[in-house]
Structure formats: structure tokens, C-alpha cells
mmCIF file of C-alpha atoms in Angstrom:
data_model
loop_
_atom_site.group_PDB
_atom_site.id
_atom_site.type_symbol
_atom_site.label_atom_id
_atom_site.label_comp_id
_atom_site.label_asym_id
_atom_site.label_seq_id
_atom_site.Cartn_x
_atom_site.Cartn_y
_atom_site.Cartn_z
ATOM 1 C CA MET A 1 6.250 -17.318 36.971
ATOM 2 C CA SER A 2 6.372 -13.839 35.522
ATOM 3 C CA ALA A 3 3.310 -12.528 33.968
ATOM 4 C CA THR A 4 3.007 -13.030 30.169
ATOM 5 C CA HIS A 5 0.861 -11.393 27.486
ATOM 6 C CA THR A 6 -0.368 -13.303 24.446
ATOM 7 C CA LEU A 7 -1.189 -11.490 21.243
ATOM 8 C CA PRO A 8 -3.052 -12.890 18.282
ATOM 9 C CA GLY A 9 -1.057 -13.123 14.990
ATOM 10 C CA LEU A 10 -0.716 -9.663 13.567
ATOM 11 C CA VAL A 11 -1.434 -8.729 9.897
ATOM 12 C CA ASN A 12 1.047 -6.538 8.012
ATOM 13 C CA ALA A 13 -1.593 -5.016 5.551
ATOM 14 C CA HIS A 14 0.990 -3.220 3.283
ATOM 15 C CA SER A 15 4.383 -4.341 2.219
ATOM 16 C CA HIS A 16 6.808 -3.753 -0.683
ATOM 17 C CA ALA A 17 9.415 -6.322 0.143
ATOM 18 C CA PHE A 18 12.136 -4.876 -2.189
ATOM 19 C CA HIS A 19 11.928 -1.347 -0.564
ATOM 20 C CA ARG A 20 13.983 -2.844 2.272
ATOM 21 C CA LEU A 21 16.898 -2.062 -0.010
ATOM 22 C CA LEU A 22 16.306 1.663 0.682
ATOM 23 C CA ARG A 23 16.714 1.536 4.374
ATOM 24 C CA GLY A 24 18.789 4.550 5.480
ATOM 25 C CA ARG A 25 19.666 5.570 1.926
ATOM 26 C CA THR A 26 17.053 8.249 1.068
ATOM 27 C CA HIS A 27 17.164 10.926 3.868
ATOM 28 C CA ALA A 28 19.381 13.554 2.153
ATOM 29 C CA GLY A 29 18.957 15.149 -1.229
ATOM 30 C CA PRO A 30 21.698 16.527 -3.453
ATOM 31 C CA HIS A 31 24.126 19.321 -2.189
ATOM 32 C CA GLY A 32 22.762 18.823 1.475
ATOM 33 C CA ALA A 33 19.093 19.461 0.508
ATOM 34 C CA PRO A 34 16.601 17.415 2.585
ATOM 35 C CA GLY A 35 15.247 14.184 1.258
ATOM 36 C CA ASP A 36 11.520 13.649 0.385
ATOM 37 C CA PHE A 37 8.997 11.367 -1.081
ATOM 38 C CA TRP A 38 10.185 12.259 -4.613
ATOM 39 C CA ARG A 39 13.737 11.662 -4.085
ATOM 40 C CA TRP A 40 12.939 8.408 -2.483
ATOM 41 C CA ARG A 41 10.877 7.357 -5.405
ATOM 42 C CA GLU A 42 13.848 7.981 -7.855
ATOM 43 C CA GLU A 43 16.044 5.704 -5.491
ATOM 44 C CA MET A 44 13.322 3.098 -5.398
ATOM 45 C CA TYR A 45 13.167 3.121 -9.303
ATOM 46 C CA ARG A 46 16.828 2.480 -9.563
ATOM 47 C CA SER A 47 16.506 -0.471 -6.991
ATOM 48 C CA ALA A 48 13.682 -1.983 -8.847
ATOM 49 C CA GLU A 49 15.552 -1.920 -12.200
ATOM 50 C CA ALA A 50 18.233 -4.126 -10.837
ATOM 51 C CA LEU A 51 16.117 -6.871 -9.214
ATOM 52 C CA THR A 52 16.113 -10.377 -10.747
ATOM 53 C CA PRO A 53 13.773 -13.249 -9.485
ATOM 54 C CA GLN A 54 16.732 -14.747 -7.701
ATOM 55 C CA THR A 55 17.592 -11.522 -5.787
ATOM 56 C CA MET A 56 13.950 -10.869 -5.158
ATOM 57 C CA GLU A 57 13.656 -14.291 -3.530
ATOM 58 C CA GLN A 58 16.633 -13.658 -1.356
ATOM 59 C CA LEU A 59 15.568 -10.267 -0.364
ATOM 60 C CA ALA A 60 11.955 -11.146 0.361
ATOM 61 C CA THR A 61 13.051 -14.375 2.404
ATOM 62 C CA ALA A 62 15.025 -12.041 4.620
ATOM 63 C CA VAL A 63 12.181 -9.467 4.926
ATOM 64 C CA TYR A 64 9.520 -11.942 5.652
ATOM 65 C CA ALA A 65 11.753 -13.742 8.245
ATOM 66 C CA GLU A 66 12.272 -10.368 9.966
ATOM 67 C CA MET A 67 8.412 -9.897 9.985
ATOM 68 C CA ALA A 68 7.751 -13.368 11.392
ATOM 69 C CA ALA A 69 10.404 -12.883 14.130
ATOM 70 C CA SER A 70 8.756 -9.438 15.126
ATOM 71 C CA GLY A 71 5.315 -10.695 15.403
ATOM 72 C CA TRP A 72 3.745 -10.246 12.111
ATOM 73 C CA THR A 73 2.058 -13.676 10.938
ATOM 74 C CA ALA A 74 0.508 -12.456 7.668
ATOM 75 C CA VAL A 75 1.467 -9.972 4.966
ATOM 76 C CA GLY A 76 -0.258 -8.201 2.117
ATOM 77 C CA GLU A 77 2.580 -7.690 -0.560
ATOM 78 C CA PHE A 78 1.710 -4.937 -2.941
ATOM 79 C CA HIS A 79 3.592 -6.214 -5.980
ATOM 80 C CA TYR A 80 4.181 -4.732 -9.386
ATOM 81 C CA LEU A 81 7.666 -5.903 -10.522
ATOM 82 C CA HIS A 82 6.002 -8.364 -12.915
ATOM 83 C CA HIS A 83 8.347 -8.509 -15.956
ATOM 84 C CA ARG A 84 11.973 -8.213 -17.111
ATOM 85 C CA PRO A 85 13.524 -4.768 -16.967
ATOM 86 C CA ASP A 86 12.744 -4.181 -20.558
ATOM 87 C CA GLY A 87 8.991 -4.952 -20.086
ATOM 88 C CA THR A 88 9.050 -8.315 -21.850
ATOM 89 C CA PRO A 89 7.315 -11.179 -19.830
ATOM 90 C CA TYR A 90 9.321 -13.794 -18.050
ATOM 91 C CA GLY A 91 8.852 -17.271 -19.701
ATOM 92 C CA GLY A 92 10.321 -19.139 -22.622
ATOM 93 C CA ALA A 93 13.846 -20.009 -21.681
ATOM 94 C CA ASP A 94 13.413 -18.852 -18.015
ATOM 95 C CA ALA A 95 13.359 -21.747 -15.710
ATOM 96 C CA GLU A 96 10.790 -20.104 -13.564
ATOM 97 C CA GLY A 97 8.418 -19.431 -16.400
ATOM 98 C CA GLU A 98 6.060 -16.524 -16.893
ATOM 99 C CA HIS A 99 5.477 -15.687 -13.124
ATOM 100 C CA ALA A 100 9.101 -15.737 -12.057
ATOM 101 C CA MET A 101 8.890 -12.765 -9.720
ATOM 102 C CA GLU A 102 5.566 -13.823 -8.206
ATOM 103 C CA ARG A 103 6.719 -17.468 -7.568
ATOM 104 C CA ALA A 104 9.939 -16.008 -5.892
ATOM 105 C CA LEU A 105 7.698 -14.085 -3.397
ATOM 106 C CA ALA A 106 5.546 -17.166 -2.653
ATOM 107 C CA ARG A 107 8.675 -19.349 -2.095
ATOM 108 C CA ALA A 108 10.047 -16.687 0.211
ATOM 109 C CA ALA A 109 6.897 -16.634 2.213
ATOM 110 C CA ARG A 110 6.729 -20.325 2.605
ATOM 111 C CA ARG A 111 10.438 -20.483 3.656
ATOM 112 C CA ALA A 112 9.813 -17.791 6.328
ATOM 113 C CA GLY A 113 6.530 -19.403 7.396
ATOM 114 C CA ILE A 114 4.383 -16.310 6.970
ATOM 115 C CA ARG A 115 0.960 -16.148 5.366
ATOM 116 C CA LEU A 116 1.090 -14.249 2.024
ATOM 117 C CA VAL A 117 -1.715 -12.420 0.177
ATOM 118 C CA LEU A 118 -0.007 -11.517 -3.002
ATOM 119 C CA LEU A 119 -1.752 -8.245 -4.236
ATOM 120 C CA ASP A 120 -0.875 -8.335 -8.018
ATOM 121 C CA THR A 121 -0.950 -4.767 -9.131
ATOM 122 C CA CYS A 122 -2.395 -3.082 -12.197
ATOM 123 C CA TYR A 123 0.099 -0.326 -13.209
ATOM 124 C CA LEU A 124 -0.521 0.902 -16.802
ATOM 125 C CA ARG A 125 0.829 4.450 -17.204
ATOM 126 C CA GLY A 126 3.784 6.570 -15.865
ATOM 127 C CA GLY A 127 1.809 9.025 -13.864
ATOM 128 C CA LEU A 128 0.491 12.439 -14.145
ATOM 129 C CA SER A 129 2.033 15.875 -14.551
ATOM 130 C CA PRO A 130 1.033 18.661 -12.071
ATOM 131 C CA ALA A 131 -1.526 19.895 -14.623
ATOM 132 C CA GLY A 132 -3.184 16.297 -14.780
ATOM 133 C CA GLU A 133 -1.663 15.236 -18.162
ATOM 134 C CA PRO A 134 -0.932 11.613 -18.492
ATOM 135 C CA LEU A 135 2.715 10.579 -18.622
ATOM 136 C CA ALA A 136 4.108 7.819 -20.546
ATOM 137 C CA LEU A 137 5.831 4.801 -18.867
ATOM 138 C CA SER A 138 9.482 5.580 -18.022
ATOM 139 C CA PRO A 139 12.020 2.871 -19.025
ATOM 140 C CA VAL A 140 12.184 1.472 -15.517
ATOM 141 C CA GLN A 141 8.344 1.485 -15.341
ATOM 142 C CA GLN A 142 8.105 -0.927 -18.385
ATOM 143 C CA ARG A 143 8.464 -3.858 -16.109
ATOM 144 C CA TYR A 144 5.492 -2.941 -14.084
ATOM 145 C CA ALA A 145 2.985 -2.694 -16.920
ATOM 146 C CA ASP A 146 0.716 -5.134 -18.795
ATOM 147 C CA ASP A 147 -1.084 -4.837 -22.042
ATOM 148 C CA GLY A 148 -4.032 -2.921 -20.707
ATOM 149 C CA VAL A 149 -6.597 -4.046 -18.201
ATOM 150 C CA ALA A 150 -7.373 -7.132 -20.283
ATOM 151 C CA GLY A 151 -3.669 -8.059 -20.295
ATOM 152 C CA TRP A 152 -3.319 -7.640 -16.673
ATOM 153 C CA ALA A 153 -6.543 -9.571 -15.847
ATOM 154 C CA ALA A 154 -5.525 -12.491 -18.122
ATOM 155 C CA ARG A 155 -2.188 -12.634 -16.504
ATOM 156 C CA TRP A 156 -3.864 -12.471 -12.976
ATOM 157 C CA GLU A 157 -5.966 -15.550 -13.863
ATOM 158 C CA ARG A 158 -2.861 -17.522 -14.900
ATOM 159 C CA LEU A 159 -1.013 -16.521 -11.894
ATOM 160 C CA HIS A 160 -3.826 -17.815 -9.615
ATOM 161 C CA ASP A 161 -3.045 -21.319 -10.968
ATOM 162 C CA ALA A 162 0.582 -20.881 -10.638
ATOM 163 C CA LEU A 163 0.276 -19.899 -6.882
ATOM 164 C CA VAL A 164 -1.830 -22.797 -6.270
ATOM 165 C CA GLN A 165 1.197 -24.886 -7.380
ATOM 166 C CA GLU A 166 3.628 -22.752 -5.304
ATOM 167 C CA ASP A 167 1.409 -23.032 -2.202
ATOM 168 C CA CYS A 168 2.142 -26.876 -2.133
ATOM 169 C CA GLY A 169 -0.944 -27.434 0.172
ATOM 170 C CA SER A 170 0.517 -25.201 2.777
ATOM 171 C CA GLY A 171 -2.450 -22.938 2.864
ATOM 172 C CA LEU A 172 -0.090 -19.941 3.182
ATOM 173 C CA ILE A 173 -0.281 -18.381 -0.216
ATOM 174 C CA THR A 174 -3.435 -16.539 -1.721
ATOM 175 C CA LEU A 175 -4.034 -14.069 -4.453
ATOM 176 C CA GLY A 176 -5.478 -10.627 -4.119
ATOM 177 C CA ALA A 177 -5.366 -7.624 -6.561
ATOM 178 C CA ALA A 178 -4.259 -3.861 -6.501
ATOM 179 C CA ILE A 179 -4.520 -0.731 -8.553
ATOM 180 C CA HIS A 180 -1.290 1.017 -8.031
ATOM 181 C CA SER A 181 -2.896 4.421 -7.789
ATOM 182 C CA LEU A 182 -5.089 6.766 -9.681
ATOM 183 C CA ARG A 183 -1.992 8.273 -11.292
ATOM 184 C CA ALA A 184 -1.272 4.762 -12.864
ATOM 185 C CA VAL A 185 -4.588 4.135 -14.726
ATOM 186 C CA ASP A 186 -6.907 6.406 -16.851
ATOM 187 C CA ALA A 187 -10.645 6.814 -16.481
ATOM 188 C CA ASP A 188 -11.310 4.234 -18.966
ATOM 189 C CA GLN A 189 -9.055 1.750 -17.427
ATOM 190 C CA LEU A 190 -10.528 2.451 -14.068
ATOM 191 C CA ALA A 191 -13.999 1.688 -15.454
ATOM 192 C CA GLU A 192 -12.622 -1.608 -16.828
ATOM 193 C CA LEU A 193 -11.131 -2.426 -13.391
ATOM 194 C CA SER A 194 -14.321 -1.703 -11.662
ATOM 195 C CA GLU A 195 -16.080 -4.189 -13.846
ATOM 196 C CA TRP A 196 -13.489 -6.835 -13.253
ATOM 197 C CA ALA A 197 -13.770 -6.131 -9.454
ATOM 198 C CA SER A 198 -17.545 -6.650 -9.523
ATOM 199 C CA GLU A 199 -17.029 -9.923 -11.268
ATOM 200 C CA HIS A 200 -14.490 -10.945 -8.590
ATOM 201 C CA PRO A 201 -16.118 -9.881 -5.250
ATOM 202 C CA GLU A 202 -14.303 -12.344 -3.216
ATOM 203 C CA VAL A 203 -10.853 -10.820 -4.193
ATOM 204 C CA PRO A 204 -9.345 -8.186 -1.858
ATOM 205 C CA LEU A 205 -8.496 -4.954 -3.614
ATOM 206 C CA HIS A 206 -5.967 -2.440 -2.457
ATOM 207 C CA ILE A 207 -4.923 1.003 -3.752
ATOM 208 C CA HIS A 208 -2.488 3.787 -2.813
ATOM 209 C CA LEU A 209 -4.660 6.753 -2.066
ATOM 210 C CA SER A 210 -3.948 10.435 -1.398
ATOM 211 C CA GLU A 211 -0.419 9.855 0.002
ATOM 212 C CA GLN A 212 0.856 13.226 -1.284
ATOM 213 C CA PRO A 213 -0.811 16.633 -1.803
ATOM 214 C CA ALA A 214 0.664 16.725 -5.331
ATOM 215 C CA GLU A 215 -1.110 13.442 -6.105
ATOM 216 C CA ASN A 216 -4.434 14.829 -5.102
ATOM 217 C CA ALA A 217 -3.867 18.111 -7.161
ATOM 218 C CA ALA A 218 -2.899 16.092 -10.293
ATOM 219 C CA VAL A 219 -6.020 13.899 -10.090
ATOM 220 C CA GLU A 220 -8.320 16.746 -9.406
ATOM 221 C CA ALA A 221 -6.775 18.453 -12.620
ATOM 222 C CA GLU A 222 -7.414 15.225 -14.645
ATOM 223 C CA HIS A 223 -10.853 14.282 -13.395
ATOM 224 C CA GLY A 224 -12.265 17.367 -11.568
ATOM 225 C CA MET A 225 -12.642 15.543 -8.325
ATOM 226 C CA SER A 226 -10.642 13.975 -5.475
ATOM 227 C CA PRO A 227 -9.101 10.497 -5.747
ATOM 228 C CA THR A 228 -11.675 9.242 -3.151
ATOM 229 C CA ARG A 229 -14.652 10.768 -4.996
ATOM 230 C CA LEU A 230 -13.318 9.207 -8.226
ATOM 231 C CA LEU A 231 -13.247 5.791 -6.534
ATOM 232 C CA GLN A 232 -16.805 6.275 -5.277
ATOM 233 C CA GLU A 233 -18.051 7.340 -8.842
ATOM 234 C CA HIS A 234 -16.756 4.106 -10.217
ATOM 235 C CA GLY A 235 -18.281 2.004 -7.616
ATOM 236 C CA LEU A 236 -14.960 0.831 -6.032
ATOM 237 C CA LEU A 237 -15.610 2.011 -2.394
ATOM 238 C CA GLY A 238 -16.853 -0.679 -0.083
ATOM 239 C CA PRO A 239 -15.677 -2.971 2.677
ATOM 240 C CA ARG A 240 -13.451 -5.084 0.341
ATOM 241 C CA LEU A 241 -11.379 -1.943 -0.575
ATOM 242 C CA SER A 242 -8.131 -1.197 1.470
ATOM 243 C CA ALA A 243 -6.948 2.386 0.872
ATOM 244 C CA VAL A 244 -3.268 2.675 1.578
ATOM 245 C CA HIS A 245 -1.943 5.913 3.278
ATOM 246 C CA ALA A 246 -5.000 8.170 2.847
ATOM 247 C CA THR A 247 -2.897 10.888 4.559
ATOM 248 C CA HIS A 248 -4.321 13.934 2.822
ATOM 249 C CA LEU A 249 -8.117 13.710 2.789
ATOM 250 C CA SER A 250 -10.947 16.255 2.787
ATOM 251 C CA ASP A 251 -13.880 16.016 5.044
ATOM 252 C CA GLU A 252 -15.891 14.575 2.138
ATOM 253 C CA ASP A 253 -13.317 12.059 1.422
ATOM 254 C CA ILE A 254 -13.430 10.927 5.146
ATOM 255 C CA ALA A 255 -17.089 10.693 5.043
ATOM 256 C CA LEU A 256 -17.011 8.674 1.791
ATOM 257 C CA LEU A 257 -14.512 6.146 3.192
ATOM 258 C CA GLY A 258 -16.398 5.928 6.526
ATOM 259 C CA ASP A 259 -19.782 5.361 4.878
ATOM 260 C CA ALA A 260 -18.321 2.612 2.704
ATOM 261 C CA ALA A 261 -16.773 0.894 5.786
ATOM 262 C CA ALA A 262 -13.529 0.864 3.822
ATOM 263 C CA THR A 263 -10.200 -0.310 5.419
ATOM 264 C CA VAL A 264 -7.624 2.601 5.633
ATOM 265 C CA VAL A 265 -3.931 0.986 5.821
ATOM 266 C CA MET A 266 -1.804 3.420 7.594
ATOM 267 C CA CYS A 267 2.034 2.966 7.576
ATOM 268 C CA PRO A 268 3.046 5.241 10.364
ATOM 269 C CA THR A 269 6.904 4.551 10.444
ATOM 270 C CA THR A 270 7.093 4.912 6.553
ATOM 271 C CA GLU A 271 4.959 8.093 6.487
ATOM 272 C CA ALA A 272 7.175 9.547 9.152
ATOM 273 C CA ASP A 273 10.421 8.504 7.445
ATOM 274 C CA LEU A 274 9.235 10.113 4.194
ATOM 275 C CA GLY A 275 7.774 13.188 5.795
ATOM 276 C CA ASP A 276 4.372 12.327 4.247
ATOM 277 C CA GLY A 277 2.499 13.759 7.210
ATOM 278 C CA ILE A 278 -0.049 12.421 9.826
ATOM 279 C CA GLY A 279 -3.249 10.967 8.557
ATOM 280 C CA PRO A 280 -6.612 11.375 10.140
ATOM 281 C CA ALA A 281 -6.912 8.073 11.923
ATOM 282 C CA HIS A 282 -9.254 9.418 14.553
ATOM 283 C CA GLU A 283 -11.697 11.030 11.999
ATOM 284 C CA LEU A 284 -11.682 8.084 9.699
ATOM 285 C CA ALA A 285 -12.540 5.650 12.554
ATOM 286 C CA ASP A 286 -15.167 8.000 13.903
ATOM 287 C CA ALA A 287 -16.649 8.038 10.325
ATOM 288 C CA GLY A 288 -16.826 4.275 10.146
ATOM 289 C CA ALA A 289 -13.607 3.147 8.335
ATOM 290 C CA VAL A 290 -11.426 0.438 9.684
ATOM 291 C CA ILE A 291 -7.871 1.268 10.425
ATOM 292 C CA ALA A 292 -5.131 -1.297 9.563
ATOM 293 C CA LEU A 293 -1.348 -1.205 9.730
ATOM 294 C CA GLY A 294 1.557 -1.948 7.358
ATOM 295 C CA SER A 295 5.219 -1.519 7.551
ATOM 296 C CA ASP A 296 5.472 -0.530 3.751
ATOM 297 C CA GLN A 297 9.084 0.119 2.901
ATOM 298 C CA HIS A 298 10.291 -1.606 6.081
ATOM 299 C CA ALA A 299 12.344 1.359 7.591
ATOM 300 C CA VAL A 300 11.549 -0.718 10.558
ATOM 301 C CA VAL A 301 9.813 -4.029 11.029
ATOM 302 C CA ASP A 302 8.069 -3.996 14.259
ATOM 303 C CA PRO A 303 4.242 -4.193 14.669
ATOM 304 C CA LEU A 304 4.294 -2.696 18.159
ATOM 305 C CA LEU A 305 6.154 0.310 16.805
ATOM 306 C CA GLU A 306 3.631 0.813 14.116
ATOM 307 C CA MET A 307 0.927 0.887 16.764
ATOM 308 C CA ARG A 308 2.911 3.139 18.971
ATOM 309 C CA ALA A 309 3.534 5.533 16.053
ATOM 310 C CA LEU A 310 -0.096 5.641 15.128
ATOM 311 C CA GLU A 311 -0.935 6.633 18.725
ATOM 312 C CA HIS A 312 1.912 9.111 18.922
ATOM 313 C CA GLY A 313 0.592 10.655 15.764
ATOM 314 C CA GLU A 314 -2.679 11.165 17.283
ATOM 315 C CA ARG A 315 -1.270 12.822 20.305
ATOM 316 C CA ALA A 316 0.969 15.017 18.102
ATOM 317 C CA ALA A 317 -2.140 16.077 16.340
ATOM 318 C CA GLN A 318 -3.544 17.146 19.762
ATOM 319 C CA ARG A 319 -6.050 14.439 20.132
ATOM 320 C CA PRO A 320 -6.757 12.755 23.446
ATOM 321 C CA ALA A 321 -4.615 9.735 24.397
ATOM 322 C CA GLY A 322 -5.727 6.386 23.483
ATOM 323 C CA THR A 323 -8.076 7.498 20.708
ATOM 324 C CA VAL A 324 -7.503 4.477 18.515
ATOM 325 C CA GLN A 325 -7.937 1.157 20.176
ATOM 326 C CA PRO A 326 -7.627 -2.382 18.790
ATOM 327 C CA GLU A 327 -10.853 -4.341 18.269
ATOM 328 C CA PRO A 328 -11.722 -7.156 20.635
ATOM 329 C CA ALA A 329 -10.394 -10.671 19.834
ATOM 330 C CA GLY A 330 -11.891 -11.660 16.466
ATOM 331 C CA GLY A 331 -11.607 -8.363 14.973
ATOM 332 C CA GLY A 332 -8.691 -7.374 12.756
ATOM 333 C CA GLY A 333 -8.460 -3.586 12.589
ATOM 334 C CA HIS A 334 -8.466 -0.598 14.843
ATOM 335 C CA ARG A 335 -11.582 1.443 15.571
ATOM 336 C CA ARG A 336 -12.639 4.219 18.048
ATOM 337 C CA ARG A 337 -14.353 2.751 21.164
ATOM 338 C CA ALA A 338 -17.353 4.844 20.412
ATOM 339 C CA PRO A 339 -18.145 7.789 18.126
ATOM 340 C CA GLN A 340 -17.285 11.015 19.887
ATOM 341 C CA PRO A 341 -18.908 14.470 19.829
ATOM 342 C CA GLY A 342 -17.230 17.084 17.930
ATOM 343 C CA ALA A 343 -15.809 14.872 15.164
ATOM 344 C CA ALA A 344 -16.873 17.256 12.399
ATOM 345 C CA GLU A 345 -15.286 20.192 14.140
ATOM 346 C CA ARG A 346 -12.178 18.451 14.580
ATOM 347 C CA ARG A 347 -11.952 17.609 10.960
ATOM 348 C CA ARG A 348 -12.430 21.340 10.166
ATOM 349 C CA ASP A 349 -9.713 22.309 12.646
ATOM 350 C CA ARG A 350 -7.109 19.972 10.887
ATOM 351 C CA GLY A 351 -6.826 22.386 8.101
ATOM 352 C CA ARG A 352 -6.105 25.194 10.451
ATOM 353 C CA ARG A 353 -3.370 23.813 12.410
ATOM 354 C CA ALA A 354 0.203 25.001 12.176
ATOM 355 C CA PRO A 355 2.399 23.015 9.902
ATOM 356 C CA ARG A 356 4.076 20.023 11.359
ATOM 357 C CA ARG A 357 7.840 19.535 11.247
ATOM 358 C CA ARG A 358 9.069 16.682 9.147
ATOM 359 C CA LEU A 359 10.223 13.587 11.007
ATOM 360 C CA ARG A 360 13.804 12.416 10.260
ATOM 361 C CA PRO A 361 16.351 10.159 11.581
ATOM 362 C CA HIS A 362 -5.521 -5.341 8.357
ATOM 363 C CA ARG A 363 -7.820 -6.177 9.049
ATOM 364 C CA ARG A 364 -7.330 -9.704 7.817
ATOM 365 C CA ARG A 365 -9.806 -10.619 4.952
#
């Protein structure tokens, strides 16, 4: 017999199932200009506007089946397409009722045989200008938003009961929570969300964090501090928090996330595809954070490729080979094998390295 290797089921800690529609469509800008995150976002908005519960279910079934076939056995779905395109809730004459989109995702997961943590996302404003001024929701963003934090929280509670029905006793479907980003909520709303989180300590909480330098600059302009520091000030950093991307961090940010034993969900193939940059996995793990992986926009769906890309990013950043290792059986994330001397110096050196070229073509709770 040939030798075989058995792996435990792998957790895809960050997914937007509908982003699969964008595979191969966002690499070139107008008039031959290169594509980037912001062009990708505009294409994503157009795709989101056209989705119905029926097309969402078909798409998610295919994506989740692709995950299951590649070795992912559980997925955290970061979900914010809650309502009709004009922002009015599903329900009334709709056969699926109020939670049509969320029920569609649950059925897709059951059909594919993958465990789903549906991370129902609070998304309340359109973003921030470069000067840190709040932006109103655009027409396409209307379907993402609820009537304030109270409206989101009330819908979350009702959704919990709906997903119990959709689970049908399979044990595959559970409900978590997410804040889209610190561009999508203001300071008062963040305080309300912190209070809600303290009342629901068992619920996993995710957030997009410091994916782009422009995001950091806008949050700093609005609040006078980095996104990570803002989370810390509101009591949201801790082991139950999963910060997605965390690509552009200061030394202080890294220390805060590490001290809190937060999980950082890196999505190496997506971050490469969008030219986001290479996150400080080595420094975060040294500081005490847990590193998890996700396929995010599903440019590819392959857990081994995500692991390889994380390691290649470390090598591209001129770090020793094998710097991020899986935890032993029973763990769920990646950590350094042991703290290494010189971690602070390496963090300082990150800011002095030459710019890198753009790449083109979870820990289970």
C-alpha cells in the first residue's frame, strides 16, 4: 500500500459566497489600467445588486460543494445581503419570509454537507471619505443595512430561531455575528455593538480590519486612532474576536491583537489577487495572536494553497522558512512554534523594506 496522510477537517474562516461571481473579472481597469481593490469593490456591488434568494442558493451550493471537495469541512460565511435591492425586508408575499437570503445559505450548506457559521453582519453606513467624513449608504448598499444597531440586533434574534428550523436537526448550521468594518459603523453604533457583544459572550464576532491603508487613514481621521486601537477602546478585542485581513498594522496594533489573543483571519490568495499586500503573520503569531485562514472571494478554493501562500508570503518578506506552523491536533489555528528573538526589530524593519510588486494573474470556535 502507498503511504497516505490524513488531515483533520479544515475550517474556512472567511467566505463571501457570492464573490465567486467575480473570479477572473476584476484584474484590469479601464483603458488598460491595472485593477485594484477599489475597482474590485465596484464590480462586487454590481454583482450584489442582481442577486435573489434563488440565485444566492444556487451559487452558494456550488461554492460550498467546491469547498467540501477541496478539504474544507466548515465555513464562516460573512453575510450582509440581508434585504431586497431597495432595502425593504423580505417577507410578506415572499415564500421564504423575512430571512430569505440567510435561509438560502443554510440550505446550500446542508445540501453540500458543510458546517456553516453564518456571520450575520451589521452594516449601517456607506463608508468614510479620505478625510474621515461619514458617507451615506449608496443605492446598492441599502440592502445591507438595518434600522440601526437595535434593528440589526432584533433581526439577529429572529434569525436565530429561523436557522434552528433550517438546520433540521443536522447540527450543521449555527449563527455568529460580524461588524462589516469600522467604515460601516460610527462611534455611537460601535458602543452599542460592544454592549450587545458583552451580552452575548458565546457568539463569535468577526470584523474586516485594516485591509487597506486608505481604510486606516480614514478611521484615523474620524477617530484619532487606528482601527485596532478603536476596537480596544470599545472593549471588543479578545479571544472571541476574529479580525479579517489585518494586513496593514502598526507595531502597537500587532501588540494589542496579540495581547488580546485575538484570531487574525488571513486570506492569502485573495490578498494576492487584489494586490492588498502581505500581512505580518510572523509578528502577530509571535505577539500571541492565532492565525486562521479563509478563501474570502474564492479566486481559488483550496486550503492547501492558502497554507502554501501564507508560507510563501513569509518567505517573500525575507523571513525564515517554516515560520508559521499548524498547531498540534486539537488546535485550530496557526502559531509560531516558539517566540523568537528579534521580533520587535523585525516589526520595525517591515516599514523600511522596499515596496513589493503586486501579484497578478479558524480557528474553529
